[in-house]
PDB file of C-alpha atoms and ligand atoms in Angstrom:
ATOM      1  CA  MET A   1      25.530   2.912  68.335  1.00 59.00           C
ATOM      2  CA  ARG A   2      22.315   1.696  68.130  1.00 62.00           C
ATOM      3  CA  PHE A   3      21.198   5.367  66.707  1.00 60.00           C
ATOM      4  CA  LEU A   4      23.575   5.475  64.160  1.00 58.00           C
ATOM      5  CA  ALA A   5      23.168   1.880  62.508  1.00 60.00           C
ATOM      6  CA  PHE A   6      19.690   3.321  62.476  1.00 55.00           C
ATOM      7  CA  ILE A   7      20.086   6.156  60.535  1.00 52.00           C
ATOM      8  CA  ALA A   8      22.810   4.381  58.103  1.00 56.00           C
ATOM      9  CA  ILE A   9      19.691   1.511  57.423  1.00 51.00           C
ATOM     10  CA  LEU A  10      17.511   4.984  56.922  1.00 51.00           C
ATOM     11  CA  SER A  11      19.830   6.676  54.977  1.00 54.00           C
ATOM     12  CA  PHE A  12      20.546   3.681  52.850  1.00 54.00           C
ATOM     13  CA  ALA A  13      16.749   3.170  52.095  1.00 54.00           C
ATOM     14  CA  VAL A  14      16.549   7.001  51.414  1.00 53.00           C
ATOM     15  CA  PHE A  15      19.302   6.236  48.932  1.00 53.00           C
ATOM     16  CA  ALA A  16      18.198   2.877  47.163  1.00 53.00           C
ATOM     17  CA  CYS A  17      14.862   4.616  46.731  1.00 49.00           C
ATOM     18  CA  GLY A  18      16.688   7.874  45.208  1.00 51.00           C
ATOM     19  CA  GLY A  19      18.721   5.149  43.018  1.00 48.00           C
ATOM     20  CA  GLU A  20      15.594   4.020  41.304  1.00 51.00           C
ATOM     21  CA  SER A  21      14.111   6.797  40.037  1.00 50.00           C
ATOM     22  CA  PRO A  22      16.238   7.318  36.660  1.00 55.00           C
ATOM     23  CA  LYS A  23      15.873   4.148  36.470  1.00 56.00           C
ATOM     24  CA  GLU A  24      12.199   4.445  36.407  1.00 55.00           C
ATOM     25  CA  GLN A  25      12.867   7.432  33.769  1.00 56.00           C
ATOM     26  CA  ASN A  26      14.725   5.082  31.289  1.00 60.00           C
ATOM     27  CA  LYS A  27      12.136   2.730  31.115  1.00 56.00           C
ATOM     28  CA  PRO A  28      11.092   2.855  27.312  1.00 59.00           C
ATOM     29  CA  LYS A  29       8.154   5.342  26.980  1.00 60.00           C
ATOM     30  CA  LYS A  30       5.120   3.383  26.244  1.00 59.00           C
ATOM     31  CA  THR A  31       4.433   4.215  22.881  1.00 59.00           C
ATOM     32  CA  ALA A  32       0.705   4.607  22.697  1.00 56.00           C
ATOM     33  CA  LYS A  33      -0.410   2.631  19.848  1.00 58.00           C
ATOM     34  CA  LYS A  34      -1.743   5.273  17.311  1.00 62.00           C
ATOM     35  CA  LYS A  35      -5.281   4.352  16.463  1.00 64.00           C
ATOM     36  CA  LYS A  36      -4.812   5.267  12.948  1.00 73.00           C
ATOM     37  CA  LYS A  37      -7.144   5.510  10.556  1.00 82.00           C
ATOM     38  CA  VAL A  38      -6.723   3.361   7.439  1.00 92.00           C
ATOM     39  CA  ASP A  39      -6.876   5.241   4.470  1.00 96.00           C
ATOM     40  CA  GLY A  40      -9.818   3.428   2.065  1.00 97.00           C
ATOM     41  CA  GLU A  41      -8.536   5.684  -0.633  1.00 97.00           C
ATOM     42  CA  LYS A  42      -4.829   4.904  -0.259  1.00 97.00           C
ATOM     43  CA  VAL A  43      -5.474   1.088  -0.554  1.00 98.00           C
ATOM     44  CA  TYR A  44      -7.791   1.897  -3.324  1.00 97.00           C
ATOM     45  CA  LYS A  45      -5.302   3.241  -5.468  1.00 97.00           C
ATOM     46  CA  GLN A  46      -2.869   0.631  -4.457  1.00 97.00           C
ATOM     47  CA  TYR A  47      -5.438  -2.885  -4.937  1.00 97.00           C
ATOM     48  CA  CYS A  48      -8.311  -2.214  -6.671  1.00 96.00           C
ATOM     49  CA  VAL A  49      -7.564   0.431  -9.887  1.00 96.00           C
ATOM     50  CA  THR A  50      -6.014  -2.110 -11.804  1.00 93.00           C
ATOM     51  CA  CYS A  51      -9.417  -3.317 -11.983  1.00 94.00           C
ATOM     52  CA  HIS A  52     -11.838  -1.045 -11.288  1.00 95.00           C
ATOM     53  CA  GLY A  53     -10.300   2.078 -12.507  1.00 96.00           C
ATOM     54  CA  VAL A  54      -9.813   5.353 -10.632  1.00 95.00           C
ATOM     55  CA  TYR A  55     -12.974   6.049 -10.310  1.00 95.00           C
ATOM     56  CA  GLY A  56     -14.773   3.024 -10.273  1.00 96.00           C
ATOM     57  CA  ASP A  57     -15.902   2.480 -13.358  1.00 94.00           C
ATOM     58  CA  MET A  58     -13.143   1.479 -15.761  1.00 92.00           C
ATOM     59  CA  GLY A  59     -14.561  -2.704 -15.774  1.00 86.00           C
ATOM     60  CA  ALA A  60     -10.775  -3.879 -16.602  1.00 82.00           C
ATOM     61  CA  SER A  61     -11.305  -7.639 -17.354  1.00 75.00           C
ATOM     62  CA  GLY A  62     -15.076  -7.848 -16.578  1.00 87.00           C
ATOM     63  CA  ALA A  63     -14.486  -5.863 -13.342  1.00 92.00           C
ATOM     64  CA  PHE A  64     -17.964  -4.743 -12.014  1.00 94.00           C
ATOM     65  CA  ASN A  65     -18.792  -0.724 -12.166  1.00 96.00           C
ATOM     66  CA  LEU A  66     -18.621  -0.376  -8.955  1.00 96.00           C
ATOM     67  CA  THR A  67     -20.850   3.257  -8.996  1.00 96.00           C
ATOM     68  CA  GLU A  68     -23.362   1.089 -10.006  1.00 95.00           C
ATOM     69  CA  SER A  69     -23.043  -1.352  -7.190  1.00 95.00           C
ATOM     70  CA  LYS A  70     -26.279  -2.661  -5.306  1.00 95.00           C
ATOM     71  CA  LEU A  71     -24.338  -4.603  -2.345  1.00 96.00           C
ATOM     72  CA  THR A  72     -24.348  -3.600   0.962  1.00 96.00           C
ATOM     73  CA  ILE A  73     -21.101  -2.484   2.851  1.00 97.00           C
ATOM     74  CA  ASP A  74     -21.703  -6.253   4.671  1.00 97.00           C
ATOM     75  CA  GLU A  75     -21.887  -7.836   0.954  1.00 98.00           C
ATOM     76  CA  LYS A  76     -18.980  -5.983  -0.783  1.00 98.00           C
ATOM     77  CA  ILE A  77     -16.908  -6.872   2.248  1.00 98.00           C
ATOM     78  CA  ASN A  78     -17.287 -10.655   1.439  1.00 98.00           C
ATOM     79  CA  VAL A  79     -16.756  -9.633  -1.629  1.00 98.00           C
ATOM     80  CA  VAL A  80     -13.681  -8.449  -1.371  1.00 98.00           C
ATOM     81  CA  THR A  81     -12.466 -10.586   1.507  1.00 98.00           C
ATOM     82  CA  ASN A  82     -13.348 -13.954  -0.647  1.00 98.00           C
ATOM     83  CA  GLY A  83     -13.202 -13.149  -4.177  1.00 97.00           C
ATOM     84  CA  ARG A  84     -15.790 -13.444  -6.842  1.00 96.00           C
ATOM     85  CA  ASN A  85     -15.166 -15.578 -10.152  1.00 93.00           C
ATOM     86  CA  THR A  86     -12.355 -13.421 -11.522  1.00 91.00           C
ATOM     87  CA  MET A  87     -11.755 -10.718  -8.518  1.00 94.00           C
ATOM     88  CA  THR A  88      -8.906 -11.795  -6.397  1.00 93.00           C
ATOM     89  CA  PRO A  89      -9.906 -12.601  -3.080  1.00 97.00           C
ATOM     90  CA  PHE A  90      -7.938  -9.976  -0.600  1.00 98.00           C
ATOM     91  CA  LYS A  91      -7.796 -12.259   2.354  1.00 97.00           C
ATOM     92  CA  GLY A  92      -4.533 -12.478   3.745  1.00 95.00           C
ATOM     93  CA  LEU A  93      -3.320  -9.269   1.236  1.00 96.00           C
ATOM     94  CA  LEU A  94      -4.892  -6.615   3.345  1.00 97.00           C
ATOM     95  CA  SER A  95      -6.746  -6.316   6.952  1.00 97.00           C
ATOM     96  CA  GLU A  96     -10.161  -6.381   8.020  1.00 97.00           C
ATOM     97  CA  ALA A  97      -9.719  -2.835   8.787  1.00 97.00           C
ATOM     98  CA  LYS A  98      -8.269  -1.839   5.689  1.00 97.00           C
ATOM     99  CA  ILE A  99     -10.823  -4.074   3.511  1.00 98.00           C
ATOM    100  CA  LYS A 100     -13.601  -2.450   5.624  1.00 97.00           C
ATOM    101  CA  ALA A 101     -11.487   1.012   4.513  1.00 97.00           C
ATOM    102  CA  VAL A 102     -11.825   0.154   1.026  1.00 98.00           C
ATOM    103  CA  VAL A 103     -15.423  -0.605   1.210  1.00 97.00           C
ATOM    104  CA  GLU A 104     -16.177   2.217   2.515  1.00 97.00           C
ATOM    105  CA  TYR A 105     -14.499   3.965   0.172  1.00 97.00           C
ATOM    106  CA  THR A 106     -16.335   2.546  -2.936  1.00 97.00           C
ATOM    107  CA  GLU A 107     -19.464   3.548  -1.503  1.00 96.00           C
ATOM    108  CA  LYS A 108     -18.088   7.112  -2.092  1.00 94.00           C
ATOM    109  CA  LEU A 109     -17.833   6.232  -5.820  1.00 94.00           C
ATOM    110  CA  LYS A 110     -21.593   6.109  -6.417  1.00 86.00           C
ATOM    111  CA  LYS A 111     -22.404   9.121  -8.152  1.00 73.00           C
TER     112      LYS A 111
HETATM  113  C1  HEC B 201      -8.033  -8.917 -10.421  1.00 52.46           C
HETATM  114  C2  HEC B 201      -9.272  -7.740 -11.155  1.00 52.46           C
HETATM  115  C3  HEC B 201      -9.715  -7.305 -10.146  1.00 52.46           C
HETATM  116  C4  HEC B 201      -9.297  -6.277  -8.524  1.00 52.46           C
HETATM  117  C5  HEC B 201      -7.822  -6.038  -8.289  1.00 52.46           C
HETATM  118  C6  HEC B 201     -10.394  -6.282  -8.057  1.00 52.46           C
HETATM  119  N1  HEC B 201     -11.681  -6.341  -8.075  1.00 52.46           N
HETATM  120 FE1  HEC B 201     -13.142  -6.224  -7.601  1.00 52.46          FE
HETATM  121  N2  HEC B 201     -14.002  -6.974  -9.506  1.00 52.46           N
HETATM  122  C7  HEC B 201     -13.840  -7.498 -10.035  1.00 52.46           C
HETATM  123  C8  HEC B 201     -14.428  -8.044 -10.933  1.00 52.46           C
HETATM  124  C9  HEC B 201     -13.768  -8.876 -12.500  1.00 52.46           C
HETATM  125  C10 HEC B 201     -15.903  -8.243 -10.509  1.00 52.46           C
HETATM  126  C11 HEC B 201     -17.020  -8.875 -10.720  1.00 52.46           C
HETATM  127  C12 HEC B 201     -16.646 -10.171 -10.515  1.00 52.46           C
HETATM  128  C13 HEC B 201     -17.855 -11.432 -10.824  1.00 52.46           C
HETATM  129  O1  HEC B 201     -18.423 -11.253 -12.053  1.00 52.46           O
HETATM  130  O2  HEC B 201     -18.898 -11.949 -10.256  1.00 52.46           O
HETATM  131  C14 HEC B 201     -15.385  -7.248  -9.084  1.00 52.46           C
HETATM  132  C15 HEC B 201     -16.721  -7.094  -8.569  1.00 52.46           C
HETATM  133  C16 HEC B 201     -16.129  -6.638  -7.210  1.00 52.46           C
HETATM  134  C17 HEC B 201     -17.335  -6.050  -6.154  1.00 52.46           C
HETATM  135  C18 HEC B 201     -18.946  -6.185  -6.325  1.00 52.46           C
HETATM  136  C19 HEC B 201     -19.680  -5.393  -7.154  1.00 52.46           C
HETATM  137  C20 HEC B 201     -21.070  -6.044  -7.225  1.00 52.46           C
HETATM  138  O3  HEC B 201     -21.767  -5.184  -6.913  1.00 52.46           O
HETATM  139  O4  HEC B 201     -21.327  -6.984  -7.644  1.00 52.46           O
HETATM  140  C21 HEC B 201     -16.762  -5.300  -5.382  1.00 52.46           C
HETATM  141  C22 HEC B 201     -17.445  -4.326  -3.958  1.00 52.46           C
HETATM  142  C23 HEC B 201     -15.240  -4.917  -5.475  1.00 52.46           C
HETATM  143  N3  HEC B 201     -15.574  -5.696  -6.920  1.00 52.46           N
HETATM  144  C24 HEC B 201     -14.608  -4.451  -4.813  1.00 52.46           C
HETATM  145  C25 HEC B 201     -13.021  -4.123  -5.103  1.00 52.46           C
HETATM  146  C26 HEC B 201     -12.365  -3.553  -3.874  1.00 52.46           C
HETATM  147  C27 HEC B 201     -12.749  -2.496  -2.972  1.00 52.46           C
HETATM  148  C28 HEC B 201     -10.896  -3.832  -4.784  1.00 52.46           C
HETATM  149  C29 HEC B 201      -9.546  -3.550  -3.759  1.00 52.46           C
HETATM  150  C30 HEC B 201      -9.204  -3.948  -2.787  1.00 52.46           C
HETATM  151  C31 HEC B 201     -10.828  -4.950  -6.197  1.00 52.46           C
HETATM  152  N4  HEC B 201     -12.357  -4.955  -6.260  1.00 52.46           N
HETATM  153  C32 HEC B 201     -10.330  -5.202  -6.716  1.00 52.46           C
HETATM  154  C33 HEC B 201     -12.026  -7.612 -10.166  1.00 52.46           C
HETATM  155  C34 HEC B 201     -11.390  -6.947  -9.908  1.00 52.46           C
END
């Protein structure tokens, strides 16, 4: 009788374990957050073209000609983040990553 009880416990244990694995599989798969690289060109065309123009040299409402900018990346990030005179501050509008990406894109506009 004792032996039977042992078998019963054992089979229950096996059953219990066996019953757990499907649950495990039903767990929502950890969707690895893709570190998507921000497309600086897209951000530029969405937010900056209105003043700076597609090629950075349109200069609407006194916008600086970006192709002639002598600022460093960090200084540009500062201008884009906090604005300067008539240029809109993009802090709160664009994430840091987007600001960095768009500034890097403006570097490519230089001739
Ligand atoms: C509302 C119009 C406007 C928009 C939109 C705008 N800018 Fe500007 N931007 C300006 C003006 C005007 C200046 C010159 C500011 C000054 O006279 O101090 C300027 C200056 C700059 C400068 C400094 C250049 C230098 O060498 O001094 C950078 C860099 C720049 N803008 C980048 C951007 C980027 C990137 C975006 C898009 C995220 C953007 N701007 C959107 C109007 C704008």
